[in-house]
Coordinates of N, CA and C in Angstrom, one line a residue:
M1109 N -15.0 5.8 9.7 CA -13.8 5.6 8.9 C -13.5 4.1 8.8
Y1110 N -13.0 3.7 7.6 CA -12.8 2.2 7.3 C -11.4 2.1 6.8
Q1111 N -10.7 1.0 7.2 CA -9.4 0.7 6.7 C -9.4 -0.7 6.1
L1112 N -8.5 -0.9 5.1 CA -8.3 -2.2 4.5 C -6.9 -2.2 4.1
N1113 N -6.2 -3.4 4.3 CA -4.9 -3.6 3.7 C -4.8 -4.9 3.1
Y1114 N -3.9 -5.0 2.1 CA -3.7 -6.2 1.3 C -2.3 -6.4 0.9
H1115 N -2.0 -7.6 0.4 CA -0.7 -7.9 -0.2 C -1.0 -8.5 -1.5
S1116 N -0.1 -8.3 -2.5 CA -0.2 -8.9 -3.8 C 1.2 -9.0 -4.5
K1117 N 1.2 -9.9 -5.5 CA 2.5 -10.0 -6.3 C 2.3 -9.4 -7.6
S1118 N 3.3 -8.7 -8.1 CA 3.2 -8.1 -9.4 C 3.4 -9.1 -10.5
K1119 N 2.8 -8.7 -11.7 CA 2.9 -9.6 -12.8 C 4.3 -9.6 -13.3
L1120 N 4.7 -10.6 -14.0 CA 6.1 -10.7 -14.6 C 6.3 -9.5 -15.5
G1121 N 7.4 -8.9 -15.5 CA 7.7 -7.8 -16.4 C 7.2 -6.5 -16.1
L1122 N 6.7 -6.3 -14.8 CA 6.2 -5.0 -14.4 C 7.3 -4.0 -14.5
E1123 N 7.1 -2.9 -15.1 CA 8.1 -1.9 -15.3 C 7.9 -0.7 -14.4
L1124 N 8.9 0.2 -14.3 CA 8.7 1.4 -13.5 C 7.6 2.3 -14.1
E1125 N 7.5 2.3 -15.4 CA 6.4 3.0 -16.0 C 5.0 2.5 -15.6
D1126 N 4.9 1.2 -15.4 CA 3.6 0.7 -14.9 C 3.4 1.2 -13.5
L1127 N 4.4 1.2 -12.6 CA 4.3 1.7 -11.3 C 3.9 3.2 -11.3
D1128 N 4.5 4.0 -12.2 CA 4.1 5.4 -12.3 C 2.6 5.5 -12.7
N1129 N 2.2 4.7 -13.6 CA 0.8 4.7 -14.0 C -0.2 4.4 -12.9
I1130 N 0.2 3.3 -12.1 CA -0.6 2.9 -10.9 C -0.7 4.1 -10.0
L1131 N 0.4 4.7 -9.7 CA 0.4 5.9 -8.7 C -0.4 7.0 -9.2
A1132 N -0.2 7.4 -10.5 CA -1.0 8.5 -11.1 C -2.5 8.3 -11.0
K1133 N -2.9 7.1 -11.4 CA -4.3 6.8 -11.3 C -4.8 6.7 -9.9
A1134 N -4.0 6.1 -9.0 CA -4.4 6.1 -7.6 C -4.6 7.4 -6.9
N1135 N -3.7 8.3 -7.3 CA -3.8 9.7 -6.7 C -5.1 10.4 -7.2
I1136 N -5.4 10.2 -8.4 CA -6.7 10.9 -8.9 C -7.9 10.3 -8.3
V1137 N -8.0 8.9 -8.3 CA -9.2 8.3 -7.8 C -9.3 8.5 -6.3
N1138 N -8.2 8.3 -5.6 CA -8.2 8.5 -4.1 C -8.6 9.9 -3.7
S1139 N -8.0 10.9 -4.4 CA -8.3 12.2 -4.1 C -9.8 12.5 -4.3
E1140 N -10.4 12.0 -5.4 CA -11.8 12.2 -5.7 C -12.7 11.6 -4.6
R1141 N -12.3 10.5 -4.1 CA -13.1 9.7 -3.1 C -12.7 10.0 -1.7
N1142 N -11.7 10.9 -1.5 CA -11.2 11.2 -0.1 C -10.6 9.9 0.6
I1143 N -9.9 9.2 -0.2 CA -9.2 8.0 0.3 C -7.8 8.3 0.5
T1144 N -7.2 7.9 1.7 CA -5.8 8.1 2.0 C -5.2 6.7 2.2
G1145 N -3.9 6.7 2.2 CA -3.2 5.4 2.4 C -1.8 5.4 2.0
C1146 N -1.2 4.2 1.9 CA 0.2 4.1 1.6 C 0.4 2.8 0.8
L1147 N 1.2 2.9 -0.3 CA 1.5 1.8 -1.2 C 3.0 1.5 -1.1
I1148 N 3.4 0.3 -0.8 CA 4.8 -0.1 -0.8 C 5.0 -1.1 -1.9
Y1149 N 6.0 -1.0 -2.7 CA 6.4 -2.0 -3.7 C 7.8 -2.3 -3.5
H1150 N 8.1 -3.6 -3.4 CA 9.5 -4.1 -3.3 C 9.5 -5.6 -3.6
N1151 N 10.6 -6.1 -4.2 CA 10.7 -7.5 -4.5 C 9.5 -8.1 -5.1
K1152 N 8.9 -7.4 -6.1 CA 7.8 -7.8 -6.9 C 6.5 -8.0 -6.0
S1153 N 6.4 -7.3 -4.9 CA 5.3 -7.4 -4.0 C 4.7 -6.0 -3.7
F1154 N 3.4 -6.0 -3.6 CA 2.8 -4.8 -3.1 C 2.2 -5.0 -1.8
V1155 N 2.2 -4.0 -0.9 CA 1.5 -4.0 0.3 C 0.8 -2.6 0.3
Q1156 N -0.5 -2.6 0.5 CA -1.2 -1.3 0.5 C -2.2 -1.2 1.6
I1157 N -2.3 0.0 2.2 CA -3.4 0.3 3.1 C -4.2 1.4 2.6
L1158 N -5.5 1.2 2.6 CA -6.5 2.2 2.2 C -7.4 2.6 3.3
E1159 N -7.7 3.9 3.4 CA -8.7 4.3 4.5 C -9.6 5.4 3.9
G1160 N -10.8 5.4 4.3 CA -11.8 6.3 3.9 C -13.2 5.8 4.2
H1161 N -14.2 6.3 3.6 CA -15.6 5.7 3.8 C -15.6 4.3 3.2
K1162 N -16.3 3.5 4.0 CA -16.3 2.0 3.6 C -16.7 1.7 2.2
N1163 N -17.8 2.3 1.7 CA -18.2 2.0 0.3 C -17.1 2.4 -0.7
D1164 N -16.5 3.6 -0.5 CA -15.4 4.1 -1.4 C -14.2 3.1 -1.3
V1165 N -13.8 2.7 -0.2 CA -12.6 1.9 0.0 C -12.9 0.5 -0.7
L1166 N -14.1 0.0 -0.5 CA -14.5 -1.3 -1.1 C -14.6 -1.3 -2.6
Q1167 N -15.1 -0.1 -3.1 CA -15.1 0.0 -4.6 C -13.7 0.1 -5.2
V1168 N -12.8 0.8 -4.5 CA -11.5 0.9 -5.0 C -10.8 -0.5 -4.9
F1169 N -11.0 -1.2 -3.8 CA -10.4 -2.5 -3.7 C -10.9 -3.5 -4.8
E1170 N -12.2 -3.4 -5.1 CA -12.7 -4.2 -6.2 C -12.0 -3.9 -7.5
K1171 N -11.7 -2.7 -7.8 CA -11.0 -2.3 -9.0 C -9.5 -2.9 -8.9
I1172 N -8.9 -2.8 -7.7 CA -7.6 -3.3 -7.5 C -7.5 -4.8 -7.8
K1173 N -8.5 -5.5 -7.3 CA -8.6 -6.9 -7.5 C -8.7 -7.4 -8.9
N1174 N -9.2 -6.5 -9.8 CA -9.4 -6.8 -11.2 C -8.2 -6.3 -12.0
D1175 N -7.3 -5.6 -11.4 CA -6.1 -5.0 -12.1 C -5.2 -6.1 -12.5
Q1176 N -4.9 -6.3 -13.8 CA -4.0 -7.3 -14.4 C -2.5 -7.1 -14.1
R1177 N -2.1 -6.0 -13.5 CA -0.7 -5.8 -13.2 C -0.2 -6.5 -12.0
H1178 N -1.2 -7.2 -11.3 CA -0.7 -8.0 -10.1 C -1.7 -9.2 -9.9
H1179 N -1.3 -10.1 -9.1 CA -2.1 -11.3 -8.8 C -1.9 -11.7 -7.4
T1180 N -2.5 -12.8 -7.0 CA -2.4 -13.4 -5.7 C -2.7 -12.3 -4.6
I1181 N -3.8 -11.7 -4.8 CA -4.2 -10.6 -3.8 C -4.8 -11.3 -2.6
T1182 N -4.1 -10.9 -1.5 CA -4.5 -11.4 -0.2 C -5.0 -10.3 0.7
L1183 N -6.3 -10.3 1.1 CA -6.8 -9.3 2.1 C -6.2 -9.6 3.4
L1184 N -5.5 -8.7 4.0 CA -4.8 -8.9 5.3 C -5.7 -8.4 6.5
W1185 N -6.4 -7.3 6.3 CA -7.1 -6.8 7.4 C -8.2 -5.8 6.8
E1186 N -9.3 -5.7 7.4 CA -10.3 -4.7 7.1 C -11.2 -4.5 8.3
N1187 N -11.6 -3.3 8.6 CA -12.4 -3.0 9.7 C -12.7 -1.5 9.8
N1188 N -13.7 -1.2 10.6 CA -13.9 0.2 11.0 C -12.9 0.7 11.9
V1189 N -12.4 1.9 11.8 CA -11.5 2.5 12.7 C -11.9 3.9 13.1
E1190 N -11.4 4.5 14.2 CA -11.8 5.8 14.6 C -11.2 6.9 13.8
D1191 N -9.9 6.8 13.4 CA -9.2 7.9 12.7 C -8.4 7.4 11.6
R1192 N -8.1 8.3 10.7 CA -7.1 8.0 9.6 C -5.7 8.0 10.2
F1193 N -4.8 7.2 9.6 CA -3.4 7.3 10.0 C -2.5 7.9 8.9
F1194 N -3.0 8.0 7.7 CA -2.3 8.6 6.6 C -3.1 9.8 6.1
T1195 N -3.3 10.7 6.9 CA -4.2 11.8 6.6 C -3.8 12.7 5.5
E1196 N -2.5 12.8 5.2 CA -2.0 13.7 4.2 C -1.7 13.0 2.9
W1197 N -1.9 11.7 2.8 CA -1.4 11.0 1.7 C -2.6 10.4 0.9
N1198 N -2.9 10.9 -0.3 CA -3.9 10.2 -1.1 C -3.3 8.9 -1.5
M1199 N -2.0 8.8 -1.8 CA -1.3 7.6 -2.0 C 0.2 7.9 -1.9
A1200 N 0.8 7.5 -0.8 CA 2.3 7.7 -0.7 C 3.0 6.6 -1.4
Y1201 N 4.1 7.0 -2.1 CA 4.8 6.0 -2.8 C 6.2 6.6 -3.0
H1202 N 7.2 5.7 -2.9 CA 8.6 6.1 -3.2 C 9.2 5.1 -4.2
K1203 N 9.8 5.7 -5.2 CA 10.4 4.8 -6.2 C 11.9 4.8 -6.1
P1204 N 12.5 3.8 -5.5 CA 13.9 3.8 -5.3 C 14.6 3.5 -6.6
N1205 N 15.8 4.0 -6.7 CA 16.7 3.6 -7.9 C 17.7 2.6 -7.3
S1206 N 18.5 2.0 -8.2 CA 19.5 1.0 -7.7 C 20.5 1.5 -6.7
E1207 N 20.8 2.8 -6.8 CA 21.8 3.4 -5.9 C 21.2 3.6 -4.5
S1208 N 19.9 3.8 -4.4 CA 19.3 4.1 -3.1 C 18.4 3.0 -2.5
I1209 N 18.5 1.8 -3.1 CA 17.7 0.7 -2.6 C 17.9 0.4 -1.1
K1210 N 19.2 0.4 -0.7 CA 19.5 0.0 0.7 C 19.0 1.1 1.6
E1211 N 19.1 2.4 1.2 CA 18.6 3.5 2.0 C 17.0 3.4 2.1
Y1212 N 16.4 3.1 0.9 CA 15.0 2.9 0.9 C 14.5 1.8 1.9
I1213 N 15.1 0.7 1.8 CA 14.8 -0.4 2.7 C 15.0 0.0 4.2
N1214 N 16.1 0.6 4.5 CA 16.4 1.0 5.9 C 15.4 2.1 6.4
N1215 N 15.1 3.0 5.5 CA 14.1 4.0 5.9 C 12.7 3.4 6.1
L1216 N 12.3 2.5 5.3 CA 11.0 1.9 5.5 C 11.0 1.0 6.8
L1217 N 12.1 0.3 7.0 CA 12.2 -0.5 8.3 C 12.1 0.4 9.5
L1218 N 12.8 1.6 9.4 CA 12.8 2.5 10.5 C 11.4 3.1 10.7
L1219 N 10.8 3.5 9.6 CA 9.4 4.0 9.7 C 8.5 2.9 10.3
S1220 N 8.7 1.7 9.9 CA 7.8 0.6 10.4 C 8.0 0.4 11.9
M1221 N 9.2 0.6 12.4 CA 9.5 0.5 13.9 C 8.9 1.7 14.6
L1222 N 9.0 2.9 14.0 CA 8.5 4.1 14.7 C 7.0 4.3 14.6
S1223 N 6.4 3.7 13.7 CA 4.9 4.0 13.5 C 4.1 3.3 14.6
D1224 N 3.0 3.9 14.8 CA 2.0 3.4 15.7 C 1.5 2.0 15.3
K1225 N 1.7 1.1 16.2 CA 1.2 -0.3 15.9 C 0.2 -0.8 16.9
S1226 N -0.4 0.2 17.6 CA -1.4 -0.1 18.6 C -2.7 -0.5 18.0
K1227 N -2.9 -0.3 16.7 CA -4.1 -0.7 16.0 C -3.8 -1.9 15.1
A1228 N -4.7 -2.8 15.0 CA -4.5 -4.1 14.3 C -4.2 -3.8 12.8
S1229 N -4.8 -2.8 12.2 CA -4.6 -2.5 10.8 C -3.1 -2.1 10.6
L1230 N -2.6 -1.2 11.4 CA -1.2 -0.8 11.3 C -0.2 -1.9 11.6
L1231 N -0.5 -2.7 12.6 CA 0.3 -3.8 12.9 C 0.4 -4.8 11.7
S1232 N -0.7 -5.1 11.1 CA -0.8 -5.9 9.9 C 0.0 -5.3 8.8
F1233 N -0.3 -4.0 8.5 CA 0.4 -3.4 7.4 C 1.9 -3.4 7.5
W1234 N 2.4 -2.9 8.7 CA 3.9 -2.8 8.8 C 4.5 -4.1 9.0
T1235 N 3.9 -5.1 9.5 CA 4.4 -6.5 9.5 C 4.6 -7.0 8.1
S1236 N 3.6 -6.7 7.3 CA 3.7 -7.2 5.8 C 4.8 -6.4 5.1
V1237 N 4.9 -5.1 5.4 CA 6.0 -4.3 4.8 C 7.3 -4.9 5.1
R1238 N 7.5 -5.2 6.4 CA 8.8 -5.7 6.8 C 9.1 -7.1 6.2
R1239 N 8.0 -7.9 6.0 CA 8.2 -9.2 5.4 C 8.6 -9.1 3.9
I1240 N 8.0 -8.1 3.1 CA 8.5 -8.0 1.7 C 9.8 -7.4 1.6
L1241 N 10.2 -6.5 2.6 CA 11.5 -5.9 2.6 C 12.6 -7.0 2.9
S1242 N 12.3 -8.0 3.6 CA 13.3 -9.0 4.0 C 13.3 -10.2 3.0
D1243 N 12.3 -10.3 2.2 CA 12.3 -11.4 1.2 C 13.4 -11.2 0.2
K1244 N 14.0 -12.3 -0.2 CA 15.1 -12.2 -1.2 C 14.6 -12.7 -2.5

């Protein structure tokens, strides 16, 4: 099993429809390749963790790096791991609306505190999530 996580900035003018398209495509591709993970978007930033067979994860990451809907892609962590951490999620994503943004942030912060951080990949992922949630 192989995990990779990265951070990127969205292009100017990224719309909710663009996010829906990203999620729809990710669910199809990730399901076909047996890739699981989590995508967080907030404050014009993405943080994503991908897990699966190394070649599949690296191929998906190459496509992600060439996607014009974001830029400044920073690889945060990659390595072999023993187990998946997002076993049921081909790509988890929550789209907050303006009324639920505070609840969205609080729930993600709580999840980041309660999640296993004994592995470097998860520590890197949740630290990056907390960073984009606190950015103004």
